[in-house]
Coordinates of C-alpha atoms in Angstrom, one line a residue:
X744 CA 12.3 -11.8 -64.3
X745 CA 9.5 -9.6 -63.2
X746 CA 5.8 -10.5 -63.1
X747 CA 3.3 -7.6 -62.3
X748 CA -0.4 -8.3 -61.7
X749 CA -3.0 -5.7 -61.7
X750 CA -6.7 -5.8 -60.8
X751 CA -9.8 -3.6 -59.6
X752 CA -12.4 -3.9 -57.1
X753 CA -15.8 -2.2 -56.9
X754 CA -17.1 -0.4 -53.8
X755 CA -20.4 -1.8 -52.5
X756 CA -23.3 0.6 -52.9
X757 CA -24.6 2.3 -49.8
X758 CA -27.6 0.5 -48.5
X759 CA -30.9 2.3 -47.4
X760 CA -31.7 2.3 -43.8
X761 CA -34.9 0.4 -42.8
X762 CA -38.2 2.4 -42.8
X763 CA -36.1 5.4 -44.3
X764 CA -38.7 7.6 -46.1
X765 CA -36.6 9.8 -48.4
X766 CA -35.1 8.8 -51.6
X767 CA -31.5 7.8 -51.2
X768 CA -28.9 9.8 -53.3
X769 CA -27.7 8.0 -56.3
X770 CA -24.8 5.6 -55.7
X771 CA -21.6 6.5 -57.0
X772 CA -19.3 3.6 -58.0
X773 CA -15.8 4.2 -56.8
X774 CA -13.0 2.0 -58.2
X775 CA -10.1 1.4 -56.0
X776 CA -6.9 -0.1 -57.4
X777 CA -5.6 -3.2 -55.8
X778 CA -1.8 -2.9 -55.1
X779 CA -0.2 -5.8 -56.7
X780 CA 2.5 -8.0 -55.4
X781 CA 5.5 -7.4 -57.7
X782 CA 8.3 -10.0 -58.4
X783 CA 11.5 -8.4 -58.3
X784 CA 13.8 -11.3 -58.8
X785 CA 14.0 -15.1 -59.3
X786 CA 16.6 -17.5 -60.7
X787 CA 13.9 -19.5 -62.6
X788 CA 10.1 -19.9 -62.9
X789 CA 8.1 -22.9 -63.5
X790 CA 4.3 -23.1 -64.0
X791 CA 2.2 -25.8 -62.6
X792 CA -0.5 -27.0 -60.4
X793 CA -0.3 -27.3 -56.6
X794 CA -3.1 -29.0 -54.5
X795 CA -5.5 -28.4 -57.4
X796 CA -4.5 -24.6 -57.7
X797 CA -2.5 -23.0 -60.6
X798 CA 0.7 -21.5 -59.5
X799 CA 4.0 -20.0 -60.7
X800 CA 6.8 -21.7 -58.8
X801 CA 9.7 -19.3 -58.5
X802 CA 13.0 -20.8 -57.5
X803 CA 16.3 -19.3 -56.2
X804 CA 17.0 -15.8 -54.7
X805 CA 13.3 -14.9 -55.0
X806 CA 12.4 -11.4 -54.1
X807 CA 8.8 -10.0 -54.0
X808 CA 7.7 -6.3 -53.2
X809 CA 4.6 -4.4 -52.2
X810 CA 4.6 -0.9 -51.1
X811 CA 7.2 -0.7 -48.3
X812 CA 7.3 -4.5 -47.7
X813 CA 9.7 -6.9 -49.3
X814 CA 9.8 -10.7 -49.1
X815 CA 12.8 -12.8 -49.7
X816 CA 12.9 -16.7 -49.9
X817 CA 14.7 -19.7 -51.5
X818 CA 11.5 -20.5 -53.3
X819 CA 7.9 -19.0 -53.6
X820 CA 4.5 -20.2 -54.9
X821 CA 2.6 -17.4 -56.4
X822 CA -1.1 -18.4 -57.0
X823 CA -2.7 -17.5 -60.4
X824 CA -5.9 -15.8 -61.3
X825 CA -8.0 -13.9 -58.5
X826 CA -5.5 -15.2 -56.0
X827 CA -2.5 -13.7 -57.7
X828 CA -1.7 -11.5 -54.6
X829 CA -1.3 -14.6 -52.4
X830 CA 2.3 -16.1 -51.9
X831 CA 3.7 -19.1 -50.1
X832 CA 7.5 -18.9 -49.4
X833 CA 9.9 -21.6 -48.4
X834 CA 13.4 -21.7 -47.1
X835 CA 15.3 -18.6 -45.4
X836 CA 12.2 -16.6 -45.6
X837 CA 12.7 -12.9 -44.7
X838 CA 10.2 -10.0 -44.6
X839 CA 11.4 -6.5 -44.4
X840 CA 9.3 -3.4 -44.0
X841 CA 10.7 0.1 -44.4
X842 CA 14.1 -1.0 -43.6
X843 CA 13.2 -1.0 -39.9
X844 CA 11.4 -4.4 -39.1
X845 CA 12.8 -7.7 -40.3
X846 CA 11.2 -11.0 -39.8
X847 CA 12.8 -14.3 -40.6
X848 CA 11.6 -17.8 -40.6
X849 CA 11.5 -21.2 -42.4
X850 CA 8.0 -20.8 -44.2
X851 CA 5.5 -18.0 -44.6
X852 CA 2.2 -17.4 -46.3
X853 CA 1.5 -13.8 -47.6
X854 CA -1.9 -12.3 -48.5
X855 CA -1.3 -9.1 -50.5
X856 CA -4.9 -8.1 -50.4
X857 CA -4.8 -7.7 -46.6
X858 CA -1.0 -7.2 -46.4
X859 CA -0.7 -9.9 -43.8
X860 CA 1.9 -12.6 -43.4
X861 CA 2.0 -15.8 -41.2
X862 CA 5.5 -16.8 -40.7
X863 CA 6.5 -20.2 -38.8
X864 CA 9.5 -22.2 -38.1
X865 CA 12.3 -20.5 -36.0
X866 CA 10.9 -17.0 -36.3
X867 CA 12.8 -14.1 -35.4
X868 CA 11.6 -10.5 -35.6
X869 CA 13.9 -7.6 -35.1
X870 CA 13.5 -3.8 -35.0
X871 CA 15.9 -1.2 -33.6
X872 CA 14.3 -1.6 -30.2
X873 CA 14.1 -5.4 -29.5
X874 CA 14.2 -9.1 -30.9
X875 CA 11.4 -11.4 -30.8
X876 CA 11.6 -15.1 -31.2
X877 CA 8.6 -17.3 -31.5
X878 CA 7.6 -20.6 -33.3
X879 CA 4.8 -18.7 -35.4
X880 CA 4.2 -15.1 -36.0
X881 CA 1.4 -13.2 -37.6
X882 CA 2.1 -9.9 -39.1
X883 CA 0.1 -7.0 -40.5
X884 CA 2.1 -4.6 -42.7
X885 CA -0.9 -2.1 -42.7
X886 CA -1.1 -1.7 -38.9
X887 CA 2.6 -2.7 -38.5
X888 CA 1.5 -5.1 -35.6
X889 CA 2.9 -8.5 -34.9
X890 CA 1.0 -11.4 -33.0
X891 CA 2.0 -14.6 -31.6
X892 CA -0.1 -17.4 -29.8
X893 CA 2.6 -20.3 -29.2
X894 CA 5.0 -18.7 -26.8
X895 CA 7.4 -15.8 -27.5
X896 CA 10.6 -14.3 -26.0
X897 CA 11.4 -10.6 -26.4
X898 CA 14.9 -9.2 -25.7
X899 CA 16.0 -5.6 -25.6
X900 CA 19.2 -4.2 -24.1
X901 CA 17.8 -4.0 -20.7
X902 CA 15.2 -6.6 -20.3
X903 CA 14.0 -10.1 -21.2
X904 CA 10.1 -10.7 -21.6
X905 CA 8.3 -13.8 -22.4
X906 CA 4.7 -14.8 -22.6
X907 CA 2.3 -17.5 -24.1
X908 CA 0.6 -15.0 -26.2
X909 CA 1.4 -11.4 -27.2
X910 CA 1.5 -8.7 -29.8
X911 CA 3.9 -5.9 -30.7
X912 CA 3.1 -2.6 -32.5
X913 CA 6.2 -1.2 -34.2
X914 CA 4.7 2.2 -34.6
X915 CA 3.9 2.8 -30.8
X916 CA 6.7 0.3 -29.7
X917 CA 4.1 -1.3 -27.3
X918 CA 4.2 -4.9 -26.5
X919 CA 1.0 -6.5 -25.1
X920 CA 1.3 -9.8 -23.2
X921 CA -1.1 -12.3 -22.1
X922 CA -0.8 -15.6 -20.1
X923 CA 2.3 -16.7 -18.3
X924 CA 4.1 -13.5 -18.4
X925 CA 7.6 -13.3 -17.2
X926 CA 9.9 -10.2 -17.3
X927 CA 13.5 -10.4 -16.2
X928 CA 15.5 -7.2 -15.4
X929 CA 18.8 -6.6 -13.7
X930 CA 17.0 -6.1 -10.4
X931 CA 13.6 -7.8 -10.6
X932 CA 11.9 -10.9 -11.9
X933 CA 8.3 -10.0 -12.8
X934 CA 5.4 -12.6 -13.2
X935 CA 1.8 -11.8 -14.4
X936 CA -0.9 -12.9 -16.6
X937 CA -1.6 -9.6 -18.3
X938 CA 1.1 -6.9 -19.0
X939 CA 2.1 -4.2 -21.5
X940 CA 5.6 -3.0 -22.2
X941 CA 6.9 0.0 -24.0
X942 CA 10.2 -0.6 -25.6
X943 CA 10.9 3.2 -25.9
X944 CA 10.2 4.2 -22.4
X945 CA 11.0 0.7 -21.0
X946 CA 7.8 1.0 -18.7
X947 CA 5.9 -2.1 -17.7
X948 CA 2.0 -1.7 -17.3
X949 CA 0.3 -4.2 -15.1
X950 CA -3.3 -5.3 -16.0
X951 CA -3.9 -8.0 -13.2
X952 CA -2.1 -9.7 -10.2
X953 CA 1.5 -9.2 -10.7
X954 CA 4.5 -10.4 -8.5
X955 CA 7.8 -8.6 -8.7
X956 CA 10.7 -10.5 -7.0
X957 CA 13.8 -8.5 -6.4
X958 CA 17.2 -8.9 -4.4
X959 CA 16.2 -6.1 -1.9
X960 CA 12.5 -6.7 -1.7
X961 CA 9.3 -8.0 -3.4
X962 CA 6.4 -6.2 -4.8
X963 CA 2.8 -7.1 -5.7
X964 CA 0.1 -5.1 -7.5
X965 CA -3.0 -5.7 -9.5
X966 CA -2.6 -2.6 -11.7
X967 CA 0.1 0.0 -12.1
X968 CA 3.4 0.7 -13.9
X969 CA 7.1 -0.1 -13.2
X970 CA 9.9 1.9 -15.0
X971 CA 12.7 -0.6 -15.6
X972 CA 15.2 2.3 -16.1
X973 CA 14.4 4.5 -13.2
X974 CA 13.2 1.6 -11.2
X975 CA 10.2 3.7 -10.0
X976 CA 6.9 1.8 -9.4
X977 CA 3.3 3.2 -9.3
X978 CA 1.0 0.5 -8.2
X979 CA -2.8 0.3 -7.4
X980 CA -5.3 -2.2 -6.0
X981 CA -4.0 -4.4 -3.1
X982 CA -0.2 -3.3 -3.6
X983 CA 2.5 -4.0 -1.2
X984 CA 6.2 -3.9 -0.7
X985 CA 7.9 -7.0 1.1
X986 CA 11.3 -6.6 2.6
X987 CA 13.1 -8.5 5.3
X988 CA 11.8 -6.1 7.8
X989 CA 8.4 -4.8 6.6
X990 CA 5.5 -5.4 4.6
X991 CA 3.9 -2.1 3.4
X992 CA 0.7 -2.2 1.5
X993 CA -2.1 0.1 0.3
X994 CA -4.6 0.9 -2.4
X995 CA -2.0 3.1 -4.0
X996 CA 1.8 2.5 -3.7
X997 CA 4.7 4.5 -4.9
X998 CA 8.3 2.8 -4.7
X999 CA 11.6 4.1 -5.8
X1000 CA 13.9 1.2 -5.7
X1001 CA 17.1 3.2 -6.2
X1002 CA 16.3 5.4 -3.3
X1003 CA 14.7 2.6 -1.2
X1004 CA 11.7 4.9 -0.5
X1005 CA 8.1 3.8 -0.6
X1006 CA 4.8 5.8 -0.1
X1007 CA 1.5 4.3 0.4
X1008 CA -2.0 5.7 0.5
X1009 CA -5.5 4.6 1.4
X1010 CA -6.1 1.3 3.6
X1011 CA -2.3 1.4 4.4
X1012 CA -1.1 -1.6 6.2
X1013 CA 2.5 -1.8 7.7
X1014 CA 3.6 -5.0 9.4
X1015 CA 7.0 -5.5 11.1
X1016 CA 7.9 -9.1 10.4
X1017 CA 10.4 -9.7 13.2
X1018 CA 7.9 -9.2 16.1
X1019 CA 4.5 -9.4 14.3
X1020 CA 3.4 -5.9 14.8
X1021 CA 0.9 -4.5 12.3
X1022 CA 0.1 -0.8 12.0
X1023 CA -2.9 0.5 9.8
X1024 CA -3.6 3.9 8.6
X1025 CA -4.3 6.1 5.6
X1026 CA -0.8 7.3 4.7
X1027 CA 2.5 5.3 5.0
X1028 CA 6.2 6.1 4.2
X1029 CA 9.0 3.7 4.0
X1030 CA 12.8 4.2 4.0
X1031 CA 14.5 0.9 3.2
X1032 CA 18.2 1.8 3.9
X1033 CA 17.2 3.5 7.3
X1034 CA 14.9 0.8 8.3
X1035 CA 12.2 3.2 9.2
X1036 CA 8.5 3.4 8.4
X1037 CA 5.9 6.0 9.3
X1038 CA 2.0 5.7 9.3
X1039 CA -0.3 8.7 9.8
X1040 CA -3.7 10.1 8.8
X1041 CA -7.1 9.1 10.1
X1042 CA -5.7 7.8 13.5
X1043 CA -3.5 4.8 12.6
X1044 CA -3.8 1.7 14.8
X1045 CA -0.9 -0.7 16.0
X1046 CA -1.9 -4.3 16.6
X1047 CA 0.2 -6.9 18.4
X1048 CA -0.4 -10.2 20.3
X1049 CA 0.5 -10.1 23.9
X1050 CA -0.1 -13.0 26.2
X1051 CA -2.7 -14.4 24.0
X1052 CA -4.5 -11.2 23.7
X1053 CA -4.4 -8.3 21.2
X1054 CA -3.0 -4.9 22.3
X1055 CA -4.4 -2.1 20.3
X1056 CA -2.7 1.4 20.3
X1057 CA -3.7 4.5 18.3
X1058 CA -2.1 7.9 17.9
X1059 CA -2.0 10.7 15.3
X1060 CA 1.4 9.3 14.1
X1061 CA 3.1 5.9 14.5
X1062 CA 6.7 5.6 13.5
X1063 CA 8.7 2.3 13.4
X1064 CA 12.6 2.0 13.3
X1065 CA 14.4 -1.2 12.9
X1066 CA 17.7 -1.8 14.7
X1067 CA 20.7 -1.0 12.8
X1068 CA 23.8 -2.6 14.6
X1069 CA 24.2 -4.1 18.1
X1070 CA 24.1 -0.8 19.8
X1071 CA 20.6 0.2 18.4
X1072 CA 17.2 -1.0 19.2
X1073 CA 14.0 -1.8 17.3
X1074 CA 11.6 1.0 18.2
X1075 CA 8.0 2.2 17.8
X1076 CA 7.0 5.8 18.5
X1077 CA 3.5 6.9 19.0
X1078 CA 2.6 10.7 19.2
X1079 CA 0.5 12.7 20.0
X1080 CA -2.7 11.7 21.8
X1081 CA -1.9 7.9 22.4
X1082 CA -4.6 5.5 23.4
X1083 CA -4.1 1.9 24.5
X1084 CA -6.5 -0.9 24.8
X1085 CA -6.0 -4.5 26.1
X1086 CA -8.7 -6.7 27.7
X1087 CA -6.8 -6.1 31.1
X1088 CA -5.0 -2.9 30.5
X1089 CA -6.0 0.5 29.1
X1090 CA -4.2 3.6 28.9
X1091 CA -3.6 7.1 27.4
X1092 CA -0.7 9.5 27.1
X1093 CA 0.7 12.2 25.0
X1094 CA 3.4 10.2 23.7
X1095 CA 4.9 6.6 23.8
X1096 CA 7.9 4.7 22.7
X1097 CA 8.2 1.0 22.6
X1098 CA 11.7 -0.6 22.6
X1099 CA 11.0 -3.8 21.0
X1100 CA 14.6 -5.1 21.5
X1101 CA 14.5 -4.7 25.3
X1102 CA 10.6 -5.1 25.5
X1103 CA 10.3 -1.8 27.4
X1104 CA 7.4 0.7 26.8
X1105 CA 7.7 4.4 27.9
X1106 CA 4.6 6.6 28.2
X1107 CA 5.3 10.2 28.6
X1108 CA 3.6 13.5 29.5
X1109 CA 0.4 12.8 31.7
X1110 CA 0.1 9.0 31.3
X1111 CA -2.7 7.3 32.9
X1112 CA -3.2 3.5 33.1
X1113 CA -6.2 1.4 34.2
X1114 CA -6.0 -2.3 35.2
X1115 CA -9.3 -3.8 36.3
X1116 CA -10.4 -1.4 39.2
X1117 CA -7.1 0.4 39.6
X1118 CA -6.0 3.7 38.1
X1119 CA -2.3 4.6 37.8
X1120 CA -1.0 7.9 37.2
X1121 CA 2.5 9.6 37.3
X1122 CA 4.7 11.9 35.2
X1123 CA 6.3 9.1 33.4
X1124 CA 5.5 5.4 33.2
X1125 CA 7.8 2.6 32.0
X1126 CA 6.4 -0.9 31.3
X1127 CA 8.8 -3.9 31.2
X1128 CA 7.5 -6.8 29.2
X1129 CA 8.7 -10.5 29.4
X1130 CA 7.5 -13.0 26.8
X1131 CA 5.0 -10.3 25.6
X1132 CA 3.5 -10.2 29.0
X1133 CA 3.7 -7.3 31.5
X1134 CA 6.1 -8.1 34.2
X1135 CA 6.9 -4.7 35.8
X1136 CA 5.7 -1.1 35.8
X1137 CA 7.8 1.7 36.8
X1138 CA 6.0 5.1 37.8
X1139 CA 8.4 8.0 38.2
X1140 CA 7.6 11.3 39.9
X1141 CA 4.1 12.1 41.4
X1142 CA 3.1 8.4 41.3
X1143 CA -0.5 7.9 42.3
X1144 CA -2.6 4.6 42.4
X1145 CA -6.3 4.7 43.2
X1146 CA -9.1 2.2 43.0
X1147 CA -13.0 2.4 43.5
X1148 CA -14.6 0.1 46.0
X1149 CA -18.1 -1.4 46.1
X1150 CA -19.4 1.8 48.0
X1151 CA -18.0 4.3 45.4
X1152 CA -15.1 5.2 47.8
X1153 CA -11.7 5.8 46.5
X1154 CA -8.8 4.1 48.0
X1155 CA -5.5 6.2 47.2
X1156 CA -1.9 5.8 47.5
X1157 CA 0.7 8.4 46.3
X1158 CA 4.5 8.7 46.5
X1159 CA 7.5 9.9 44.7
X1160 CA 8.2 6.8 42.7
X1161 CA 6.4 3.3 42.5
X1162 CA 7.1 -0.1 41.1
X1163 CA 4.2 -2.4 40.3
X1164 CA 4.8 -6.2 39.9
X1165 CA 2.5 -8.4 37.7
X1166 CA 1.9 -12.1 37.5
X1167 CA 0.0 -13.4 34.4
X1168 CA -1.1 -10.0 33.6
X1169 CA -2.5 -9.1 37.0
X1170 CA -1.1 -6.5 39.4
X1171 CA 0.1 -8.4 42.6
X1172 CA 2.3 -5.9 44.4
X1173 CA 3.3 -2.2 44.3
X1174 CA 6.4 -0.7 46.1
X1175 CA 6.0 3.0 47.2
X1176 CA 9.5 4.7 47.3
X1177 CA 9.5 8.0 49.1
X1178 CA 6.9 10.5 50.4
X1179 CA 4.2 7.9 50.8
X1180 CA 0.6 8.7 51.6
X1181 CA -2.5 6.4 51.6
X1182 CA -6.1 6.5 52.3
X1183 CA -7.8 3.1 52.6
X1184 CA -11.6 2.6 53.4
X1185 CA -12.4 -0.1 55.7
X1186 CA -15.4 -2.1 54.7
X1187 CA -17.5 -4.9 56.3
X1188 CA -18.7 -7.3 53.8
X1189 CA -18.4 -4.8 50.9
X1190 CA -21.6 -3.2 52.0
X1191 CA -20.8 -1.1 55.1
X1192 CA -18.1 1.3 55.7
X1193 CA -16.5 1.1 59.1
X1194 CA -14.0 4.0 58.7
X1195 CA -10.9 5.4 57.0
X1196 CA -7.4 4.5 57.5
X1197 CA -5.0 7.4 56.8
X1198 CA -1.3 7.1 56.9
X1199 CA 1.8 8.9 56.1
X1200 CA 4.9 6.8 55.4
X1201 CA 7.9 7.2 53.2
X1202 CA 8.0 3.6 52.0
X1203 CA 5.0 1.2 51.6
X1204 CA 4.1 -2.1 50.0
X1205 CA 0.6 -2.6 48.5
X1206 CA -0.7 -6.2 47.9
X1207 CA -3.4 -7.1 45.6
X1208 CA -5.7 -10.0 45.3
X1209 CA -8.6 -10.8 43.0
X1210 CA -7.6 -7.4 41.1
X1211 CA -8.4 -5.5 44.4
X1212 CA -6.2 -3.8 46.9
X1213 CA -6.0 -6.1 49.8
X1214 CA -3.4 -4.8 52.2
X1215 CA -0.9 -1.8 52.8
X1216 CA 2.3 -2.5 54.6
X1217 CA 4.4 0.3 56.0
X1218 CA 8.1 -0.4 55.9
X1219 CA 8.9 2.3 58.5
X1220 CA 7.1 3.8 61.4
X1221 CA 4.0 5.4 59.8
X1222 CA 2.0 8.5 60.9
X1223 CA -1.3 6.7 60.9
X1224 CA -4.9 7.4 62.1
X1225 CA -8.4 5.7 61.9
X1226 CA -11.3 8.0 61.3
X1227 CA -14.8 6.6 62.1
X1228 CA -17.5 7.3 59.6
X1229 CA -19.3 9.9 61.7
X1230 CA -16.0 12.0 61.9
X1231 CA -15.4 11.8 58.1
X1232 CA -15.4 15.0 56.2
X1233 CA -15.3 15.3 52.4
X1234 CA -11.8 17.1 52.5
X1235 CA -10.1 14.1 54.1
X1236 CA -11.5 11.5 51.6
X1237 CA -9.0 12.5 49.0
X1238 CA -5.3 13.0 48.8
X1239 CA -3.9 16.2 47.2
X1240 CA -3.6 15.8 43.3
X1241 CA -6.3 13.1 43.2
X1242 CA -8.5 12.9 40.1
X1243 CA -10.7 10.0 39.1
X1244 CA -10.6 9.7 35.4
X1245 CA -12.9 6.8 34.5
X1246 CA -14.6 8.6 31.8
X1247 CA -11.2 8.9 29.9
X1248 CA -10.6 5.2 30.1
X1249 CA -10.3 4.0 26.5
X1250 CA -12.4 1.3 25.1
X1251 CA -11.5 -1.0 22.1
X1252 CA -14.2 1.2 20.2
X1253 CA -12.3 4.4 21.2
X1254 CA -9.1 3.1 20.1
X1255 CA -10.1 1.9 16.8
X1256 CA -12.6 4.8 16.2
X1257 CA -11.7 7.1 13.3
X1258 CA -12.0 10.9 13.6
X1259 CA -15.1 12.3 12.2
X1260 CA -14.3 15.0 9.4
X1261 CA -15.0 18.4 10.3
X1262 CA -17.4 19.8 7.7
X1263 CA -16.1 22.7 5.7
X1264 CA -18.1 25.8 6.4
X1265 CA -19.2 27.6 3.3
X1266 CA -17.8 31.1 3.3
X1267 CA -20.6 33.7 3.8
X1268 CA -21.4 35.9 0.9
X1269 CA -19.7 39.1 1.2
X1270 CA -21.9 42.1 1.8
X1271 CA -21.0 45.7 1.2
X1272 CA -19.2 47.2 4.2
X1273 CA -21.4 49.5 6.4
X1274 CA -20.3 52.3 8.6
X1275 CA -19.7 50.8 12.1
X1276 CA -22.1 51.9 14.8
X1277 CA -20.5 53.5 17.8
X1278 CA -19.5 51.0 20.5
X1279 CA -21.6 50.9 23.7
X1280 CA -19.9 52.4 26.6
X1281 CA -19.7 50.8 30.0
X1282 CA -22.4 52.1 32.5
X1283 CA -19.8 53.8 34.6
X1284 CA -18.7 56.0 31.7
X1285 CA -22.3 57.0 30.6
X1286 CA -22.0 60.4 32.4
X1287 CA -18.6 61.1 31.0
X1288 CA -19.7 60.8 27.5
X1289 CA -23.2 62.3 27.7
X1290 CA -22.1 65.8 26.9
X1291 CA -20.6 64.5 23.6
X1292 CA -23.9 63.2 22.0
X1293 CA -23.9 65.7 19.3

């Protein structure tokens, strides 16, 4: 049994704009044909009234068709008259479009004028890419878009996605999720409030705070993409990677989970979770399997808490490496142009390595350290920490300690090697081992110099109190002399190799300061090449060339 209903609809005449002076063109009435909903099949038809509206009630194996859409149901109410394109379907409802999209449910209403359907009751939508289940679904056959508002679950061969509200465009294959979004993949669980997903490319698009929890690390971003096939993430806005060893964040973040490689840019922050060390810079790289991370660009700065105080360290490049096995150590490398600031210790060197496993810091190539009034210099400096507090300092080769007294004199001690001992962060004793020499100015009341003690002794012990050099003890017989003030000459006031470098002592501002970008000079406009003028000759050669003027 087939029922076909035809109808026509007039287009509305074009309205004249307000204050329009010219006479509008005559209105042409365009008639458009309404595409009817056609009954293809039914076991029986019964006419009647339902809720005060006239209907045809079709029962048994009912099929309706409109364009590329087909509706199947156990029974259908077709409304009469002007509403003849409206259907209400009951039992085993199925809507199929172009043999690619199929929607099933218990009940549906269909508007043939707008070609929209509302399906409810155990709704399942399928296309070749995914399956969607939801209590209620709105489907537009013109735009080929499905929308749900009561919670839905989407499953494709790789992933499972669910949200409170969402829509699916069967043309673009794009899913748009809102509210309580949860995506489960083989490697990650993703939670967000706004998200899009392409069932063709398998790419997830983030549109708000998004948490990605994985077996080998977690990720967070407020915008970006994640490819569930290649496992590559491109994040923006406050993004970070969180693993057992590190937290790497930045305004832009790239992460390849398969390779375990991350790359961050702008406002980069790298934190070592084991020992609470944070490194900040402009560019960061992370290698998960190697347990290594590198921060550089715009003078990165490392921060760590030591003895209740923050130690700041900057360099052109900071490199962190986690221990891999019992025979390796967790290390931080800084190079070049290293600067250190702590309230009671400042320093500079060309490069530095910090063994976090053994709490040993190495400063290499022209290191200089300052502690209160003392300046310490040698070819290489090793600092031994205990409970994040300086315990000992080893100065190897050409060791030199100097300090400035209240009269701007410089007390100096030099030797082959030295070992400095600290207590609660303050220097207490220094042992000089080999080739020891010292100059020590004697003062009376810190206001009057009474002379200069000069001594040569292979081994010495220097003792400090109140952050000042108090005494020098000679362990073997010294070659010592005392020079009164009136006999002092400038050349005996300093030991060979002495340089006072107070102007190079880093401040906190120096360590945290970012380099000023060098302005790019505009290339001067090219001018036509001119013949070069003869070069001027030295005065001594004037006579020699005088005869060649012509």
